CSV table of C-alpha atoms in Angstrom, one decimal:
chain,number,residue,atom,x,y,z
A,267,MET,CA,-21.9,30.8,3.4
A,268,GLY,CA,-18.3,28.8,3.5
A,269,ARG,CA,-16.4,28.6,0.3
A,270,PRO,CA,-17.7,24.8,-1.1
A,271,HIS,CA,-14.9,22.6,-0.9
A,272,SER,CA,-14.1,21.1,-4.2
A,273,ARG,CA,-14.8,17.1,-5.2
A,274,ARG,CA,-10.3,16.8,-5.3
A,275,ALA,CA,-10.7,18.6,-1.8
A,276,ASN,CA,-13.2,16.1,0.0
A,277,ALA,CA,-11.5,12.9,-1.4
A,278,LYS,CA,-8.4,13.9,0.5
A,279,THR,CA,-9.9,13.9,3.3
A,280,ARG,CA,-11.3,10.2,2.9
A,281,ARG,CA,-7.4,9.2,3.0
A,282,THR,CA,-6.4,7.3,5.7
A,283,ARG,CA,-3.2,6.4,7.3
A,284,ARG,CA,-0.8,4.5,5.2
A,285,ARG,CA,-0.3,1.4,7.2
A,286,THR,CA,3.0,-0.9,7.1
A,287,ASN,CA,3.5,-4.1,4.9
A,288,ALA,CA,3.3,-6.0,8.1
A,289,GLU,CA,-0.7,-4.8,8.9
A,290,LEU,CA,-1.6,-5.3,5.7
A,291,TYR,CA,-0.1,-7.9,4.4
A,292,PRO,CA,1.4,-10.6,7.1
A,293,VAL,CA,3.9,-12.8,5.1
A,294,ILE,CA,5.1,-15.4,6.9
A,295,SER,CA,8.2,-16.8,5.2
A,296,VAL,CA,8.8,-20.8,5.8
A,297,PRO,CA,10.3,-23.5,3.9
A,298,ASP,CA,8.7,-23.9,1.3
A,299,GLU,CA,8.5,-27.8,1.6
A,300,SER,CA,6.0,-27.3,4.6
A,301,ILE,CA,3.9,-24.9,3.2
A,302,ARG,CA,0.7,-25.7,1.7
A,303,PHE,CA,-2.2,-23.9,0.1
A,304,GLY,CA,-4.0,-21.5,3.1
A,305,THR,CA,-1.6,-22.4,5.7
A,306,LEU,CA,1.0,-20.7,8.0
A,307,THR,CA,3.7,-21.3,9.9
A,308,SER,CA,6.5,-19.6,11.5
A,309,CYS,CA,8.3,-16.3,10.1
A,310,SER,CA,12.3,-16.6,9.0
A,311,LEU,CA,14.5,-14.4,10.3
A,312,ASP,CA,15.8,-13.4,6.6
A,313,PRO,CA,16.2,-9.9,6.8
A,314,LEU,CA,14.9,-9.7,2.5
A,315,ALA,CA,11.9,-11.9,3.7
A,316,LEU,CA,8.7,-10.1,2.6
A,317,CYS,CA,7.3,-10.2,5.9
A,318,SER,CA,10.5,-7.8,7.7
A,319,MET,CA,9.1,-5.2,5.4
A,320,THR,CA,7.9,-3.1,8.2
A,321,GLU,CA,8.4,0.3,6.5
A,322,LEU,CA,5.7,2.4,5.2
A,323,ARG,CA,4.0,1.0,2.1
A,324,ASP,CA,6.0,2.8,-0.7
A,325,GLU,CA,7.7,1.1,-3.4
A,326,PRO,CA,11.2,-0.5,-2.5
A,327,PRO,CA,14.2,1.1,-2.3
A,328,ARG,CA,15.4,2.6,-5.5
A,329,SER,CA,18.9,0.9,-4.3
A,330,LEU,CA,17.8,-2.2,-5.1
A,331,GLY,CA,20.3,-3.5,-7.4
A,332,ASP,CA,19.4,-7.8,-7.3
A,333,PRO,CA,16.4,-8.2,-10.7
A,334,LYS,CA,15.1,-10.8,-9.2
A,335,GLU,CA,15.0,-9.0,-5.3
A,336,ILE,CA,13.6,-5.8,-7.2
A,337,LEU,CA,10.5,-8.5,-8.6
A,338,LEU,CA,9.9,-10.0,-5.4
A,339,GLN,CA,9.7,-6.9,-4.1
A,340,GLN,CA,7.7,-5.2,-5.9
A,341,LEU,CA,5.0,-7.8,-6.2
A,342,SER,CA,4.7,-7.5,-1.9
A,343,TYR,CA,4.4,-3.6,-2.8
A,344,TYR,CA,1.0,-4.5,-5.0
A,345,ARG,CA,-0.3,-7.0,-2.9
A,346,ALA,CA,-0.1,-4.8,0.1
A,347,THR,CA,-1.4,-2.2,-2.1
A,348,LEU,CA,-4.3,-4.2,-3.2
A,349,LEU,CA,-5.4,-5.5,0.0
A,350,ASP,CA,-5.2,-1.5,1.4
A,351,LYS,CA,-7.9,-0.8,-1.2
A,352,LEU,CA,-10.2,-3.3,0.0
A,353,ASP,CA,-9.9,-2.1,4.0
A,354,GLY,CA,-12.9,-0.6,4.9
A,355,LEU,CA,-15.5,-1.9,2.2
A,356,SER,CA,-18.6,-2.8,3.3
A,357,PRO,CA,-19.1,-7.1,2.8
A,358,ASP,CA,-22.2,-5.5,0.7
A,359,LYS,CA,-19.2,-3.3,-1.3
A,360,LEU,CA,-17.1,-6.0,-1.7
A,361,THR,CA,-19.4,-8.6,-3.5
A,362,SER,CA,-20.8,-6.4,-5.6
A,363,SER,CA,-20.4,-4.5,-8.9
A,364,VAL,CA,-19.9,-1.2,-10.5
A,365,VAL,CA,-18.7,-1.5,-13.7
A,366,PRO,CA,-20.8,-3.2,-16.7
A,367,SER,CA,-18.4,-6.6,-16.8
A,368,GLY,CA,-19.9,-7.3,-13.7
A,369,TRP,CA,-16.6,-8.4,-11.6
A,370,SER,CA,-16.5,-7.6,-7.7
A,371,PRO,CA,-13.1,-6.0,-5.1
A,372,LEU,CA,-13.5,-9.8,-3.4
A,373,GLY,CA,-14.1,-11.8,-7.2
A,374,LEU,CA,-10.9,-9.8,-8.1
A,375,LEU,CA,-9.0,-10.3,-4.9
A,376,LYS,CA,-9.6,-14.3,-5.2
A,377,HIS,CA,-8.5,-14.1,-8.8
A,378,LEU,CA,-5.4,-12.6,-7.9
A,379,VAL,CA,-4.9,-15.5,-5.2
A,380,PHE,CA,-5.6,-18.0,-8.4
A,381,VAL,CA,-3.0,-16.2,-10.7
A,382,GLU,CA,-0.2,-16.2,-8.5
A,383,ARG,CA,-0.6,-20.3,-7.8
A,384,ARG,CA,-1.5,-21.2,-11.2
A,385,TRP,CA,1.5,-19.5,-12.5
A,386,MET,CA,4.3,-20.6,-9.8
A,387,GLN,CA,2.9,-24.0,-8.0
A,388,TRP,CA,0.7,-25.4,-11.3
A,389,GLY,CA,3.4,-23.4,-13.6
A,390,PHE,CA,6.9,-23.6,-12.5
A,391,GLU,CA,7.4,-25.9,-9.9
A,392,ALA,CA,4.8,-28.1,-11.8
A,393,GLU,CA,2.7,-29.5,-9.3
A,394,GLN,CA,-0.6,-31.2,-9.6
A,395,MET,CA,-4.1,-29.4,-8.1
A,396,PRO,CA,-7.3,-30.6,-8.9
A,397,ASP,CA,-8.5,-26.6,-9.1
A,398,PRO,CA,-5.8,-24.3,-11.0
A,399,ARG,CA,-8.6,-22.2,-12.2
A,400,GLY,CA,-11.1,-22.5,-9.2
A,401,ASP,CA,-11.2,-18.3,-9.6
A,402,GLU,CA,-13.4,-18.9,-12.7
A,403,ALA,CA,-16.9,-19.0,-13.7
A,404,PRO,CA,-18.0,-22.3,-15.6
A,405,ASN,CA,-18.8,-20.2,-18.6
A,406,GLY,CA,-15.8,-18.2,-18.7
A,407,LYS,CA,-17.0,-15.0,-18.1
A,408,GLY,CA,-16.1,-13.8,-14.7
A,409,TRP,CA,-14.8,-14.2,-11.3
A,410,VAL,CA,-16.8,-16.8,-9.0
A,411,VAL,CA,-17.4,-15.7,-5.7
A,412,THR,CA,-19.1,-18.2,-3.1
A,413,PRO,CA,-20.2,-17.1,0.6
A,414,ASP,CA,-17.3,-18.8,1.8
A,415,ASP,CA,-15.2,-16.4,0.2
A,416,ASN,CA,-14.3,-13.4,2.5
A,417,VAL,CA,-10.6,-10.9,2.6
A,418,ALA,CA,-9.6,-12.3,5.6
A,419,ASP,CA,-10.0,-16.0,4.0
A,420,LEU,CA,-8.3,-15.0,0.9
A,421,ALA,CA,-5.3,-12.8,1.9
A,422,ALA,CA,-4.2,-15.5,4.5
A,423,ARG,CA,-4.2,-17.9,1.3
A,424,TRP,CA,-2.4,-15.3,-0.7
A,425,ALA,CA,0.2,-14.5,2.0
A,426,ALA,CA,0.8,-18.8,1.9
A,427,ILE,CA,1.9,-18.7,-1.9
A,428,ALA,CA,3.0,-15.2,-1.6
A,429,THR,CA,5.6,-17.0,0.5
A,430,ARG,CA,5.5,-20.0,-1.1
A,431,THR,CA,6.7,-17.9,-4.4
A,432,GLU,CA,9.7,-16.1,-2.2
A,433,ALA,CA,11.0,-19.0,-1.0
A,434,VAL,CA,11.0,-20.8,-4.6
A,435,ALA,CA,12.2,-17.9,-6.4
A,436,ARG,CA,15.8,-17.4,-4.1
A,437,LYS,CA,16.1,-20.9,-4.9
A,438,ALA,CA,16.5,-20.5,-8.6
A,439,GLN,CA,17.7,-18.4,-11.2
A,440,LEU,CA,15.9,-16.1,-13.5
A,441,THR,CA,17.0,-17.8,-16.5
A,442,ASP,CA,15.2,-21.0,-14.7
A,443,ARG,CA,12.9,-22.8,-17.5
A,444,ALA,CA,9.2,-23.9,-15.1
A,445,LYS,CA,9.4,-27.8,-15.3
A,446,LEU,CA,6.9,-29.5,-17.6
A,447,GLY,CA,4.0,-31.8,-16.7
A,448,GLY,CA,1.7,-29.3,-14.6
A,449,ARG,CA,0.7,-26.1,-16.6
A,450,PHE,CA,3.1,-26.5,-19.4
A,451,SER,CA,3.8,-29.5,-21.6
A,452,SER,CA,5.8,-27.5,-24.1
A,453,ASP,CA,8.0,-24.5,-24.3
A,454,PRO,CA,7.6,-23.5,-20.2
A,455,PRO,CA,8.9,-19.7,-19.6
A,456,THR,CA,11.5,-18.5,-17.3
A,457,LEU,CA,11.2,-18.2,-13.8
A,458,GLY,CA,12.2,-14.0,-14.8
A,459,TRP,CA,8.7,-14.5,-17.2
A,460,ILE,CA,6.6,-15.6,-14.7
A,461,LEU,CA,7.6,-13.5,-11.8
A,462,ALA,CA,7.3,-10.1,-14.4
A,463,HIS,CA,4.1,-11.6,-16.0
A,464,LEU,CA,2.5,-11.7,-12.3
A,465,LEU,CA,3.9,-8.2,-11.6
A,466,GLN,CA,1.9,-6.8,-14.3
A,467,GLU,CA,-1.4,-8.8,-13.4
A,468,ASP,CA,-1.3,-6.9,-10.2
A,469,ALA,CA,-0.3,-3.8,-11.2
A,470,ARG,CA,-2.9,-3.9,-13.9
A,471,HIS,CA,-5.4,-5.0,-11.0
A,472,VAL,CA,-4.4,-2.3,-8.4
A,473,GLY,CA,-5.4,0.1,-11.4
A,474,HIS,CA,-8.4,-1.5,-11.9
A,475,LEU,CA,-9.6,-1.5,-8.0
A,476,ASP,CA,-8.6,2.4,-7.6
A,477,VAL,CA,-11.0,3.1,-10.2
A,478,VAL,CA,-13.7,1.0,-8.9
A,479,ARG,CA,-12.7,1.8,-4.8
A,480,GLU,CA,-13.2,5.8,-6.6
A,481,LEU,CA,-16.7,5.3,-7.9
A,482,ILE,CA,-17.5,3.3,-4.7
A,483,ASP,CA,-17.0,6.0,-1.9
A,484,GLY,CA,-14.2,8.7,-3.5
A,485,ASN,CA,-11.4,7.4,-1.7
A,486,VAL,CA,-8.4,7.7,-3.5
A,487,GLY,CA,-4.7,7.9,-3.2
A,488,GLU,CA,-2.1,5.4,-3.8
């Protein structure tokens, strides 16, 4: 008999090639006035645009000095990481839960799509929208997943929203406050606060998905 493999060794064998940001997260950069929720158009030639990040899915370079650029590229990194964590899961695994609170991997993706939409479009831009909390269950417990929800469509929506976030952020200062009349009626947060909040939301939920993915099939790694 050969030596038994450790659980850690077996887990390592399940790791797959780390794909590029372009493969994982096809962000399409377009002028913000032409972006609509869930629609994609042509990519810009901006060398700093998220769609041009084609290196392996690693954290942004440590040489970055612009705080806004650090926030935007870290957000891109965590979005790509979360989508990678969903790769390879069957429809049943995507929509079922392995934790007592009952959330599913697909529900988590949908939640983050709406989170960024709430904070940037409804929040910073004060855009009126009929369903800012369309991810939340009516009883306030958990995230809603409908039969029409799927990874491809939600990822495309997230890409469009992320592109809009990038376009809006590049035209504003981190110290600019959100407009009133949308999510906020008083004391609006700054753009810097919102981007930092989005980053902690994405990073926190990627950590949740790390654990859930390992429980589902033993897949581990960043």
